[in-house]
Coordinates of C-alpha atoms in Angstrom, one line a residue:
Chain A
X1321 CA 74.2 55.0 69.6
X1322 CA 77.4 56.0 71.5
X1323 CA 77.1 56.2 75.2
X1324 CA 77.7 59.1 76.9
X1325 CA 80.5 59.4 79.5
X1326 CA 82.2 61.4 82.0
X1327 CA 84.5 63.9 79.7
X1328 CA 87.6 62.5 78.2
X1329 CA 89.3 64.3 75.7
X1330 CA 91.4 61.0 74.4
X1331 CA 87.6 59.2 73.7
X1332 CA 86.4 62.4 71.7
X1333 CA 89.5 62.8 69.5
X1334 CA 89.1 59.0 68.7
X1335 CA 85.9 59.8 67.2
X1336 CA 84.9 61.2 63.6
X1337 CA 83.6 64.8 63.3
X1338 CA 80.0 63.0 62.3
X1339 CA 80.3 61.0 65.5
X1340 CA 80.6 64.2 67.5
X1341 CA 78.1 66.2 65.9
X1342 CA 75.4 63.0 66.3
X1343 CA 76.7 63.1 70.4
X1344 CA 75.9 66.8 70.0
X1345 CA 72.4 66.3 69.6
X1346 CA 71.7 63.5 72.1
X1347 CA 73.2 66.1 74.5
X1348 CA 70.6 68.3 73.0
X1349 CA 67.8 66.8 75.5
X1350 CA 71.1 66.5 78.6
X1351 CA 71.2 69.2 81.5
X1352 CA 74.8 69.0 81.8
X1353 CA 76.9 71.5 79.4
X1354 CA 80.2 69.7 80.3
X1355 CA 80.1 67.1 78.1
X1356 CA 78.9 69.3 74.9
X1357 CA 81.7 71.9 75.8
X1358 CA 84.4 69.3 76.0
X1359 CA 82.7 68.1 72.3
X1360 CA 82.9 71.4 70.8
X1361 CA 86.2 71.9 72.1
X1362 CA 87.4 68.8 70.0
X1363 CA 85.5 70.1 67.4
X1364 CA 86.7 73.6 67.2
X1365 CA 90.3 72.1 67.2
X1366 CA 89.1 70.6 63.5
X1367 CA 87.7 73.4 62.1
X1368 CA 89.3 74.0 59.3
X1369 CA 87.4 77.3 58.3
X1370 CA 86.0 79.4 61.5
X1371 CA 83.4 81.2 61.2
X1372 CA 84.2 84.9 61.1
X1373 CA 83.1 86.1 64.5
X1374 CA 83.6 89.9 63.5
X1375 CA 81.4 89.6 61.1
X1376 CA 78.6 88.3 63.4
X1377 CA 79.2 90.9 66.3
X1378 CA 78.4 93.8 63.7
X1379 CA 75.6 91.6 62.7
X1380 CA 74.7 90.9 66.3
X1381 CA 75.0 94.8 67.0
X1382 CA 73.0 95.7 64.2
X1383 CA 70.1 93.4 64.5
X1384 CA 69.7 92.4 68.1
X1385 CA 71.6 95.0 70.3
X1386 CA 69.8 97.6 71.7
X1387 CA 70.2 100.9 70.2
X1388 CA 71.1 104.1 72.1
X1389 CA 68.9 106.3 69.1
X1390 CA 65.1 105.7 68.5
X1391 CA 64.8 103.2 66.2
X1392 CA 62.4 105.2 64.1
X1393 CA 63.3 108.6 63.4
X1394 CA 65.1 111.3 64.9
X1395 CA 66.0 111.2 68.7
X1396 CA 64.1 112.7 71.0
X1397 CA 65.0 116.2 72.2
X1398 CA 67.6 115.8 75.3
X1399 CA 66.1 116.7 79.0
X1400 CA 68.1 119.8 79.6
X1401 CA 69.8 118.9 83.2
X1402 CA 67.6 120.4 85.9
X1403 CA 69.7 123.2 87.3
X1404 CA 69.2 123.9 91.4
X1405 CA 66.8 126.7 92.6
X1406 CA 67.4 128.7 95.6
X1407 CA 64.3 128.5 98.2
X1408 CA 63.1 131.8 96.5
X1409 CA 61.7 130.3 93.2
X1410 CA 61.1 126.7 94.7
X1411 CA 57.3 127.0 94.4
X1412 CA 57.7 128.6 91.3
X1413 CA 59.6 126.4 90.4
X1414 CA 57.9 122.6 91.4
X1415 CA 54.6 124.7 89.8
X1416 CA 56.2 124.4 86.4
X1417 CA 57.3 121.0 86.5
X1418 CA 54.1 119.6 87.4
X1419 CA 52.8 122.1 84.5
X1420 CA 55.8 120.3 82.4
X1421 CA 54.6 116.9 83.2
X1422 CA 51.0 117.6 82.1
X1423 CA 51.2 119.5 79.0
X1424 CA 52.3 118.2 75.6
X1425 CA 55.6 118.4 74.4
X1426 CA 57.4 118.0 71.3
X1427 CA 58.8 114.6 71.6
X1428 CA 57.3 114.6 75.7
X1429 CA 57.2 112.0 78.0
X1430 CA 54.2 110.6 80.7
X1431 CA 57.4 111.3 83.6
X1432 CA 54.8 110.3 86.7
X1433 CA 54.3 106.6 85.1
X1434 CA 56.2 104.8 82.5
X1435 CA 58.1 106.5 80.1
X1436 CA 55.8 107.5 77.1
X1437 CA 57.7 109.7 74.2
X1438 CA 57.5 109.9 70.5
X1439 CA 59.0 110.9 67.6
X1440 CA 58.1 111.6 64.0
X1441 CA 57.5 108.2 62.7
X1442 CA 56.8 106.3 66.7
X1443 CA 55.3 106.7 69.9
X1444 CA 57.1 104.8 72.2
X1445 CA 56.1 103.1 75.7
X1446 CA 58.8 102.1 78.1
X1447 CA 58.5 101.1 81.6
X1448 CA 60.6 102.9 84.1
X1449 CA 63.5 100.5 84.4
X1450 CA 63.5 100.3 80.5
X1451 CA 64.0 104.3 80.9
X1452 CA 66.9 103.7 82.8
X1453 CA 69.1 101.6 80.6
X1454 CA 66.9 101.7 76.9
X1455 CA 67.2 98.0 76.6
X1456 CA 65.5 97.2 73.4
X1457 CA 63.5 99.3 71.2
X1458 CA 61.0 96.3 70.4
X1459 CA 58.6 95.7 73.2
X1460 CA 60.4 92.5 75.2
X1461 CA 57.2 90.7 74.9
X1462 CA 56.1 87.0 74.8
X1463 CA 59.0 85.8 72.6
X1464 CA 61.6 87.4 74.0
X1465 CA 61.0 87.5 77.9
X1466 CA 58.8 84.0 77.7
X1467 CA 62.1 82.8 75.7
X1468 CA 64.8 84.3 78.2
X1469 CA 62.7 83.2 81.3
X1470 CA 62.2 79.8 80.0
X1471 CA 65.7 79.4 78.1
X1472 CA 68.2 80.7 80.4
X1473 CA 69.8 78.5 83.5
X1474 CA 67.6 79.0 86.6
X1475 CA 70.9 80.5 88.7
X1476 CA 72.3 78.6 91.8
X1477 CA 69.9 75.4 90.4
X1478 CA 73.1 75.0 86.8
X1479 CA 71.8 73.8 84.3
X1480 CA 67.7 73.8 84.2
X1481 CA 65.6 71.4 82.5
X1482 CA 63.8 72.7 79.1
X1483 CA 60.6 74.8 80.1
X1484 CA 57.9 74.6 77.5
X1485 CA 56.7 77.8 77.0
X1486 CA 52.7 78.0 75.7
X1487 CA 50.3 80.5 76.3
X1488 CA 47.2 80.0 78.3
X1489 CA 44.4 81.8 75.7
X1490 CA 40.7 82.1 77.8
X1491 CA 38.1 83.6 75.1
X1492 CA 36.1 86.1 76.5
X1493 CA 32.5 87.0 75.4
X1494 CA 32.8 90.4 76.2
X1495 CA 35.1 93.2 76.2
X1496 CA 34.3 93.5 80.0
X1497 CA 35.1 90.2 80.7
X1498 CA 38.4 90.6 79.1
X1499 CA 39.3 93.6 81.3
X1500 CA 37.6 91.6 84.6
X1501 CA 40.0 89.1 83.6
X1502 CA 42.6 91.0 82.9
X1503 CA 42.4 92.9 86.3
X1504 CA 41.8 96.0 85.1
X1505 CA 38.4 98.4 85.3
X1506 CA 37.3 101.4 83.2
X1507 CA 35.9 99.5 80.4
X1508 CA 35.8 101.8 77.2
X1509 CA 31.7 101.7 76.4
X1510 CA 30.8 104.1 73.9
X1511 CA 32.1 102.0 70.3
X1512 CA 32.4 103.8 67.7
X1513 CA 29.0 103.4 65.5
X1514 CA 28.7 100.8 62.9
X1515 CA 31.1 98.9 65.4
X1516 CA 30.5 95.6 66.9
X1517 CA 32.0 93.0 68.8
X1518 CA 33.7 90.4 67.0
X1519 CA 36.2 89.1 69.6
X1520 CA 38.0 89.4 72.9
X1521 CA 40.7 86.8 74.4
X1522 CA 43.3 87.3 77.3
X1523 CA 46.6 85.6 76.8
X1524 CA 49.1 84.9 80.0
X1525 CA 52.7 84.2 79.4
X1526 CA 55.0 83.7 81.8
X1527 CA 55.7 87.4 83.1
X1528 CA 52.5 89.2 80.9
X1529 CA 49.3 88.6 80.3
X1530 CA 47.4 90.7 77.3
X1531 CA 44.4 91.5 76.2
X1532 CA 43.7 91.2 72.6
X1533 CA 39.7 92.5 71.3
X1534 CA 38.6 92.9 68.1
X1535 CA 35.5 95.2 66.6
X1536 CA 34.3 95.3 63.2
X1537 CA 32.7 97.8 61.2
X1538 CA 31.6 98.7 57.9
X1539 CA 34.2 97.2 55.2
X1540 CA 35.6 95.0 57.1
X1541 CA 37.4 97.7 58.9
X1542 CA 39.1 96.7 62.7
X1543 CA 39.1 98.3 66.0
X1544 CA 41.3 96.0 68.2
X1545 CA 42.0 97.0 71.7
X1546 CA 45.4 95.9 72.7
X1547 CA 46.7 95.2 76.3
X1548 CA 49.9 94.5 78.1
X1549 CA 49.9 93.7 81.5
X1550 CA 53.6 92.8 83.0
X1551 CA 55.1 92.0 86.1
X1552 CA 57.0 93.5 89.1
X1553 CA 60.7 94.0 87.6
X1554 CA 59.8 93.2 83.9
X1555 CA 61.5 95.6 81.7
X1556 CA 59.8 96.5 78.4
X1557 CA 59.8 98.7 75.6
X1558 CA 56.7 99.3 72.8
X1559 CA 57.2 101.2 69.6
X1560 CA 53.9 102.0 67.9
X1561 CA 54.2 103.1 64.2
X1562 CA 52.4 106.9 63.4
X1563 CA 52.7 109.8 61.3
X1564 CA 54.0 112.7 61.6
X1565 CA 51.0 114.5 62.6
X1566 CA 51.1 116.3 66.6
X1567 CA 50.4 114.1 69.3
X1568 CA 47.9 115.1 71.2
X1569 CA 47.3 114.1 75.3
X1570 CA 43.6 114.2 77.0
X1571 CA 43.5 113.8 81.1
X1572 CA 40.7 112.9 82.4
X1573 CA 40.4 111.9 86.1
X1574 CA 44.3 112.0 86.8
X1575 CA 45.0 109.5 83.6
X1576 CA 46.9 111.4 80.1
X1577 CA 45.8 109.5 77.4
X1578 CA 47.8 110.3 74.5
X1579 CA 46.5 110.3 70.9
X1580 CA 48.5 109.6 67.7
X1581 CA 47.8 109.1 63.7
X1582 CA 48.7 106.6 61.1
X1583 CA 47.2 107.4 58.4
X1584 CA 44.1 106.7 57.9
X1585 CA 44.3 104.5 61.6
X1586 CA 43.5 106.9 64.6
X1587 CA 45.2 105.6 68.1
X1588 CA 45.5 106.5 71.7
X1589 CA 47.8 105.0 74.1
X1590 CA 47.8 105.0 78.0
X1591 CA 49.1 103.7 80.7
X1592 CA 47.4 103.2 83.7
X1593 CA 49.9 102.0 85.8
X1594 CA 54.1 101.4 85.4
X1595 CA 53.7 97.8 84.2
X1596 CA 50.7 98.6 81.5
X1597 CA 50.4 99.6 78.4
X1598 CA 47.0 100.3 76.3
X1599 CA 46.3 100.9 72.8
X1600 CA 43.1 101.2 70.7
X1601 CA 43.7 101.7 67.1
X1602 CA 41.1 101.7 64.0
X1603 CA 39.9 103.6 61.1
X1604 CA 37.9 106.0 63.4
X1605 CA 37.9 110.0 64.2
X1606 CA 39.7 111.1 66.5
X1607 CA 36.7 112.6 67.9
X1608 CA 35.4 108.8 68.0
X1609 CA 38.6 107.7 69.8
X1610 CA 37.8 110.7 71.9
X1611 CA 34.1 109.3 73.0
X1612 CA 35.5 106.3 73.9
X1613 CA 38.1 107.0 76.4
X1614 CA 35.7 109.3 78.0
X1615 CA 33.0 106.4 78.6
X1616 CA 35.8 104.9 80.2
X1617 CA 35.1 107.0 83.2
X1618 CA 30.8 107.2 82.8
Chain B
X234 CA 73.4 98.0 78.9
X235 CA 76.5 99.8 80.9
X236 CA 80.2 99.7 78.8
X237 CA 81.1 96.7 81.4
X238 CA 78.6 94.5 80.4
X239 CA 78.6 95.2 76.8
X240 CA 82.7 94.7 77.1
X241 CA 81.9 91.1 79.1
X242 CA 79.0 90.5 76.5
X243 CA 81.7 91.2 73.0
X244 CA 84.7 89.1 74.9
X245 CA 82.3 86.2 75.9
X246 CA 81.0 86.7 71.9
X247 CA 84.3 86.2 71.0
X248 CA 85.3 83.8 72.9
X249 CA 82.6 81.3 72.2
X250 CA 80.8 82.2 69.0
X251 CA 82.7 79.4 67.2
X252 CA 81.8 76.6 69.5
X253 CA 78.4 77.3 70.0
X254 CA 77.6 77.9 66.2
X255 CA 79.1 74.4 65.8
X256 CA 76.9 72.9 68.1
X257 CA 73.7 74.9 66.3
X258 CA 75.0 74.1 62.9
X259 CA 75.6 70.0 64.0
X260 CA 71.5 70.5 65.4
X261 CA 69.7 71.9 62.8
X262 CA 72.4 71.5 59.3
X263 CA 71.5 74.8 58.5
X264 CA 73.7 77.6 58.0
X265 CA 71.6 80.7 58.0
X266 CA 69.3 78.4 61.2
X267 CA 72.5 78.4 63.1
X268 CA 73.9 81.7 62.8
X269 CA 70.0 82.9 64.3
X270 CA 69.9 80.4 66.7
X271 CA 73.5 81.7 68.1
X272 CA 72.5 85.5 67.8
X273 CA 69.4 84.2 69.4
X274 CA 71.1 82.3 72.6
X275 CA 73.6 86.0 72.7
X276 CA 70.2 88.1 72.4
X277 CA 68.9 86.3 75.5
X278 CA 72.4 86.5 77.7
X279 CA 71.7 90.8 76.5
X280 CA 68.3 90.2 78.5
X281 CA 69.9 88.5 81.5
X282 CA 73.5 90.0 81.7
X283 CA 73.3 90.4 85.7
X284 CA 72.4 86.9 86.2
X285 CA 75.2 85.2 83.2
X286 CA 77.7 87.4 84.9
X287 CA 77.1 86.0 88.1
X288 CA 77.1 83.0 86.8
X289 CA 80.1 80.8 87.7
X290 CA 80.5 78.7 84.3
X291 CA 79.2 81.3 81.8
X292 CA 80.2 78.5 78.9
X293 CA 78.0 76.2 80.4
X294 CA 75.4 78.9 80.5
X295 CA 75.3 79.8 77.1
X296 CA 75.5 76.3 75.9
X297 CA 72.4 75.5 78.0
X298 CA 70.8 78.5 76.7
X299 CA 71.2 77.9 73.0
X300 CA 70.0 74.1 73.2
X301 CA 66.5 75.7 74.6
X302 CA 66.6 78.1 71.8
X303 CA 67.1 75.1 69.3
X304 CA 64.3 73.5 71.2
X305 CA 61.9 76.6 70.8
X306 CA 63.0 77.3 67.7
X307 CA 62.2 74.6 66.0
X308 CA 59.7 73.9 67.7
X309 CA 58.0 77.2 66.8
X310 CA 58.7 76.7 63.4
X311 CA 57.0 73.7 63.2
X312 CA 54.0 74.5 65.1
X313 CA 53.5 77.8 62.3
X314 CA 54.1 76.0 59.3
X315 CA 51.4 73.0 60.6
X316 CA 49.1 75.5 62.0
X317 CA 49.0 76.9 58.4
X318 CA 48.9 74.1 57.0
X319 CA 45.5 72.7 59.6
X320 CA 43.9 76.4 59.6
X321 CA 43.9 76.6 55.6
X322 CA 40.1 76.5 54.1
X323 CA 40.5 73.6 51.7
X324 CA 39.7 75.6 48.3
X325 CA 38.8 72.5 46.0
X326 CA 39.5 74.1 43.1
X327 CA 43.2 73.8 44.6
X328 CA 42.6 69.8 45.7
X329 CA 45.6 67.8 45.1
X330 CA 47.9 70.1 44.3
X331 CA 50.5 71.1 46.9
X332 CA 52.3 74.0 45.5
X333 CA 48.8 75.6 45.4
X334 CA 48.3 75.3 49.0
X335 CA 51.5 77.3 49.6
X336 CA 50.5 80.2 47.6
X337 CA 49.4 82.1 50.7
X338 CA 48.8 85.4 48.5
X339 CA 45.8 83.4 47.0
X340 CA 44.3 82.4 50.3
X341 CA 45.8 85.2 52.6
X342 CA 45.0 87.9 50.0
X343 CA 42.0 89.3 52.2
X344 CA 43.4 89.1 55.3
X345 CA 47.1 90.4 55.2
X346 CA 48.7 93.3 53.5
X347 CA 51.1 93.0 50.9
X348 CA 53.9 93.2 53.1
X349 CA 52.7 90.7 55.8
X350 CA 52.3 88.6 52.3
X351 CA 55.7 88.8 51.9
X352 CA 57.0 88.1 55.2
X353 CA 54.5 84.9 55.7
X354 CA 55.7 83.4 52.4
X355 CA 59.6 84.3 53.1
X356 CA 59.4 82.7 56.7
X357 CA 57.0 80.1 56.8
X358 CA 56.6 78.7 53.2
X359 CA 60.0 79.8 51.9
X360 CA 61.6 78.8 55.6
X361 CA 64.0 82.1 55.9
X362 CA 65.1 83.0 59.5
X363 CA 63.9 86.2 61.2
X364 CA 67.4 87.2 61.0
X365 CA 67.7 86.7 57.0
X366 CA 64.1 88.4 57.1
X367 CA 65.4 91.5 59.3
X368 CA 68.7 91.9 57.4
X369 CA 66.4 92.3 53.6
X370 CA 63.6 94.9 55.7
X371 CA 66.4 96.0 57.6
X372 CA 64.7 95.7 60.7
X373 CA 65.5 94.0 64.0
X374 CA 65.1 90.3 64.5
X375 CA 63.0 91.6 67.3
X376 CA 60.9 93.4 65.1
X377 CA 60.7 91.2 62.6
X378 CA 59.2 88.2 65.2
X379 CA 56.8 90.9 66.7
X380 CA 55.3 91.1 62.8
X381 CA 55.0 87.6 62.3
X382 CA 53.3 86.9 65.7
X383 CA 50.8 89.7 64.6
X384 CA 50.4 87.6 61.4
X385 CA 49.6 84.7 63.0
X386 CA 46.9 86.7 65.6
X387 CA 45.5 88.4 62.3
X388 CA 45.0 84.4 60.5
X389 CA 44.0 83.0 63.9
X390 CA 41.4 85.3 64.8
X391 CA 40.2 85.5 60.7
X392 CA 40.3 81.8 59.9
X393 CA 38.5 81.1 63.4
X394 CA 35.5 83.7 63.0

């Protein structure tokens, strides 16, 4: 084992490449970077072949950068700019905006919470911030924001400690439980018939907790109830796979709930407030789907 | 992401791809591992551009950030392959031999569909990254982690009930 010391580029050039890759991974487990930077600098100097970095940016753009298109499908019609109206049609006006925000479009959007719109092949949730600069098409869920929260340098602190990153899991027997613990109330009642309960469990992360329940019917077939509940300032982004059949949006008692196919799967989405995002799915009619989000509110 | 950021992201890229693929590659001796876990550490500066920009040794940053992502990676790797491995019915007519236990469509059959199948075999059993994964579905890595955690809900809740 070499000892580590203060940086000194005369000790790391006396050393092999081996030498320096096995210091590489003691520093794995070390907070300070200055000592693997001043490694990898020695190192670099060696390398015969570099890696093609143009290569890996296209790669890098392709696979992880957010994409300004959908990522299914065509793009959403653009939101004509709102033009000014003089005081004359201002009621008029704010009448058919409100009418706008209610109604289902083509490609629409849930404007008064988070962002809700869909094309031919997705129905995408986005919070409000996510809106604003269409971070990632992919929901920025447990891997990602539990990953970035835990792996990146807490700033003003340098160079944090590793963070293990596990979910708490608490099993619920019921699905009311699982939305007491979750925080939220409405619980769906009327199940679709030949449905029953197999499974409910509430997972918390370090920024979102969700909601995970499972019914069985006949056939095996599943109805899962899915919920994400994130915090103040997360941003997130949720594409759910559909046909392309219409999308079609129910309100009842101020909340749209919007209504989507996959084939044989029926689904409706909501959001009840700008950090959460509901989904029920399952081999169901629509009219089934319907019953339920009604007993919601019995 | 504005232009700005996405400039500051490319010339940081740039500037220190090489290194910190080194330091992945001397971790885990494994090409196509290293190339992901770099992506991986550049993904996460995407997520926190404000903060990395603010940050006054953005080397250091990254390098900080990539060994928790070889931490997490591996560990995550390790802890799906065992749980796979512990969560498996022991079939006896497939006692003793090994190879058997890996052939997931066997035992999975009921459980997954065809394509979650093929994903489970090519990532845990066959040990591809999510980025070699995403480049033959030609998806994003993103999207191809959000499938495999669904696999892993879909065996956990199955194999627990």
């Amino acid at each position: 084992m070499i000892a580590v010391k203060e940086p000194q580029i005369t000790d790391y050039k006396a050393l092999s490449s081996l030498q320096l890759e096995e210091l590489l991974c003691v520093e794995l487990d070390h907070d300070d970077p200055a000592v693997a930077l001043a490694i990898l600098e020695e190192l670099e100097l060696r390398e015969a072949a570099p890696v093609s970095c143009d290569r890996a940016w296209e790669e890098f753009c392709t696979h992880y950068l957010p994409m300004e298109a959908p990522l299914y499908g065509d793009a959403p019609p653009a939101r004509k700019p709102v033009r000014p109206f003089s005081r004359r049609f201002a009621a008029a006006a704010a009448a058919a905006c409100l009418a706008c925000v209610l109604a289902v479009q083509a490609g629409g959007a849930d404007l008064l919470r988070s962002m809700i719109r869909w094309t031919g092949t997705a129905l995408i949730v986005e919070s409000p911030s996510a809106t604003e600069s269409s971070l990632l098409p992919e929901a920025v869920d447990q891997d990602a924001a539990a990953l970035a929260a835990a792996s990146s340098p807490t700033p003003g602190v340098g160079e944090d400690a590793f963070v293990t990153v596990e979910p708490t899991v608490t099993e619920c027997a019921s699905l009311g439980d699982a939305f007491a613990l979750i925080g939220l109330e409405h619980v769906p009642t009327a199940i679709p018939a030949g449905y029953t309960f197999a499974s409910a469990a509430v997972e918390e992360l370090l920024t979102t907790r969700m909601l995970h329940a499972i019914y069985t019917g006949p056939e095996e077939a599943l109805l899962q109830i899915n919920i994400h509940r994130y915090e103040e300032g997360s941003v997130f982004s949720s594409v759910i796979p559909k046909d392309d059949a219409e999308v079609e949006s129910l309100s009842l008692r101020g909340q749209t709930f919007y209504f989507l196919t996959n084939g044989i799967y029926e689904g409706v989405v909501w959001t009840p407030d700008p950090l959460t995002e509901c989904h029920i799915s399952g081999p169901v009619t629509r009219d089934a789907l319907k019953t339920l989000v009604r007993s919601m509110y019995d | 992401m504005s232009d700005a950021e996405l400039k500051f992201l490319e010339e940081l890229y740039r500037t220190h791809y090489q290194k910190l693929f080194l330091y992945a590659n001397a971790v885990v001796k494994h090409r196509e591992v290293a190339e992901e876990a770099v992506q991986d550490t550049f993904h996460i500066a995407c997520l926190k551009i404000a903060q990395l920009r603010a940050s006054p040794n953005s080397a250091g940053w990254l390098v900080q950030t990539l060994k928790n992502v070889l931490r997490n990676m591996e560990r995550t790797r390790s802890s799906l392959y065992s749980s796979l491995q512990r969560d498996l019915p022991y079939e006896e007519r497939y006692v003793g031999s090994r190879r058997d236990e890996e052939n997931i469509s066997l035992l999975y059959g009921d459980t997954l569909t065809e394509e979650e199948l093929s994903l489970l075999q090519r990532i845990a059993v066959e040990g591809c990254t999510y980025l070699e994964a995403s480049r033959e579905l030609g998806i994003s890595a993103e999207a191809c982690r959000k499938r495999m955690q669904r696999i892993r809900d879909k065996l956990r809740k199955n194999l627990t009930h």
